CSV table of C-alpha atoms in Angstrom, one decimal:
chain,number,residue,atom,x,y,z
A,2,MET,CA,-13.2,-3.3,-16.8
A,3,ASP,CA,-9.7,-2.4,-18.1
A,4,CYS,CA,-7.8,-0.8,-15.1
A,5,SER,CA,-4.7,-0.3,-17.0
A,6,ILE,CA,-3.3,3.2,-17.2
A,7,LYS,CA,-2.2,3.8,-20.9
A,8,GLY,CA,1.6,4.1,-21.3
A,9,PHE,CA,2.3,1.9,-18.1
A,10,PRO,CA,3.0,-1.8,-17.8
A,11,PRO,CA,0.4,-3.8,-15.8
A,12,TYR,CA,2.5,-4.5,-12.6
A,13,GLY,CA,-0.4,-5.8,-11.0
A,14,PHE,CA,-0.6,-3.8,-7.6
A,15,SER,CA,-3.9,-3.4,-6.0
A,16,ILE,CA,-2.5,-0.5,-4.0
A,17,VAL,CA,0.3,1.9,-4.2
A,18,LEU,CA,0.9,3.7,-0.9
A,19,LYS,CA,3.3,6.2,0.3
A,20,PHE,CA,4.1,5.1,3.8
A,21,GLY,CA,6.2,7.1,6.3
A,22,GLY,CA,6.6,10.6,7.2
A,23,SER,CA,4.2,11.9,9.9
A,24,ILE,CA,2.6,8.5,10.6
A,25,MET,CA,5.9,7.1,11.9
A,26,ARG,CA,5.7,9.7,14.6
A,27,ASP,CA,2.8,8.1,16.3
A,28,LEU,CA,3.8,4.6,17.0
A,29,ALA,CA,0.2,3.3,17.8
A,30,VAL,CA,-1.3,4.7,14.5
A,31,CYS,CA,1.8,3.3,12.7
A,32,LYS,CA,1.1,-0.1,14.1
A,33,LEU,CA,-2.5,-0.1,13.3
A,34,ALA,CA,-1.8,1.1,9.7
A,35,LEU,CA,0.7,-1.9,9.2
A,36,ALA,CA,-1.8,-4.4,10.8
A,37,GLU,CA,-4.3,-3.3,8.2
A,38,LEU,CA,-1.8,-3.6,5.4
A,39,GLU,CA,-1.0,-7.0,6.5
A,40,ARG,CA,-4.6,-7.8,6.6
A,41,LEU,CA,-5.1,-6.7,2.9
A,42,ALA,CA,-2.0,-8.7,1.9
A,43,ASP,CA,-3.4,-11.8,3.5
A,44,LYS,CA,-6.5,-11.3,1.4
A,45,GLY,CA,-4.6,-11.3,-1.6
A,46,HIS,CA,-4.0,-7.6,-2.5
A,47,ARG,CA,-0.4,-6.9,-3.9
A,48,ILE,CA,0.7,-3.6,-2.2
A,49,LEU,CA,3.5,-1.3,-3.3
A,50,LEU,CA,4.9,0.7,-0.3
A,51,VAL,CA,6.9,3.8,-1.3
A,52,PRO,CA,8.9,5.2,1.4
A,53,GLY,CA,8.4,8.8,2.3
């Protein structure tokens, strides 16, 4: 399967995630989300976090 988007270079990210904003208001939810992102990274996923 070709997952490339035509016109964009293949950077190799598994996940692109906008992180911040309202999720940062609830510390418990933020910690859970970061723990899950860390777990995914440990499994080899390449994650691009976009602040916002």
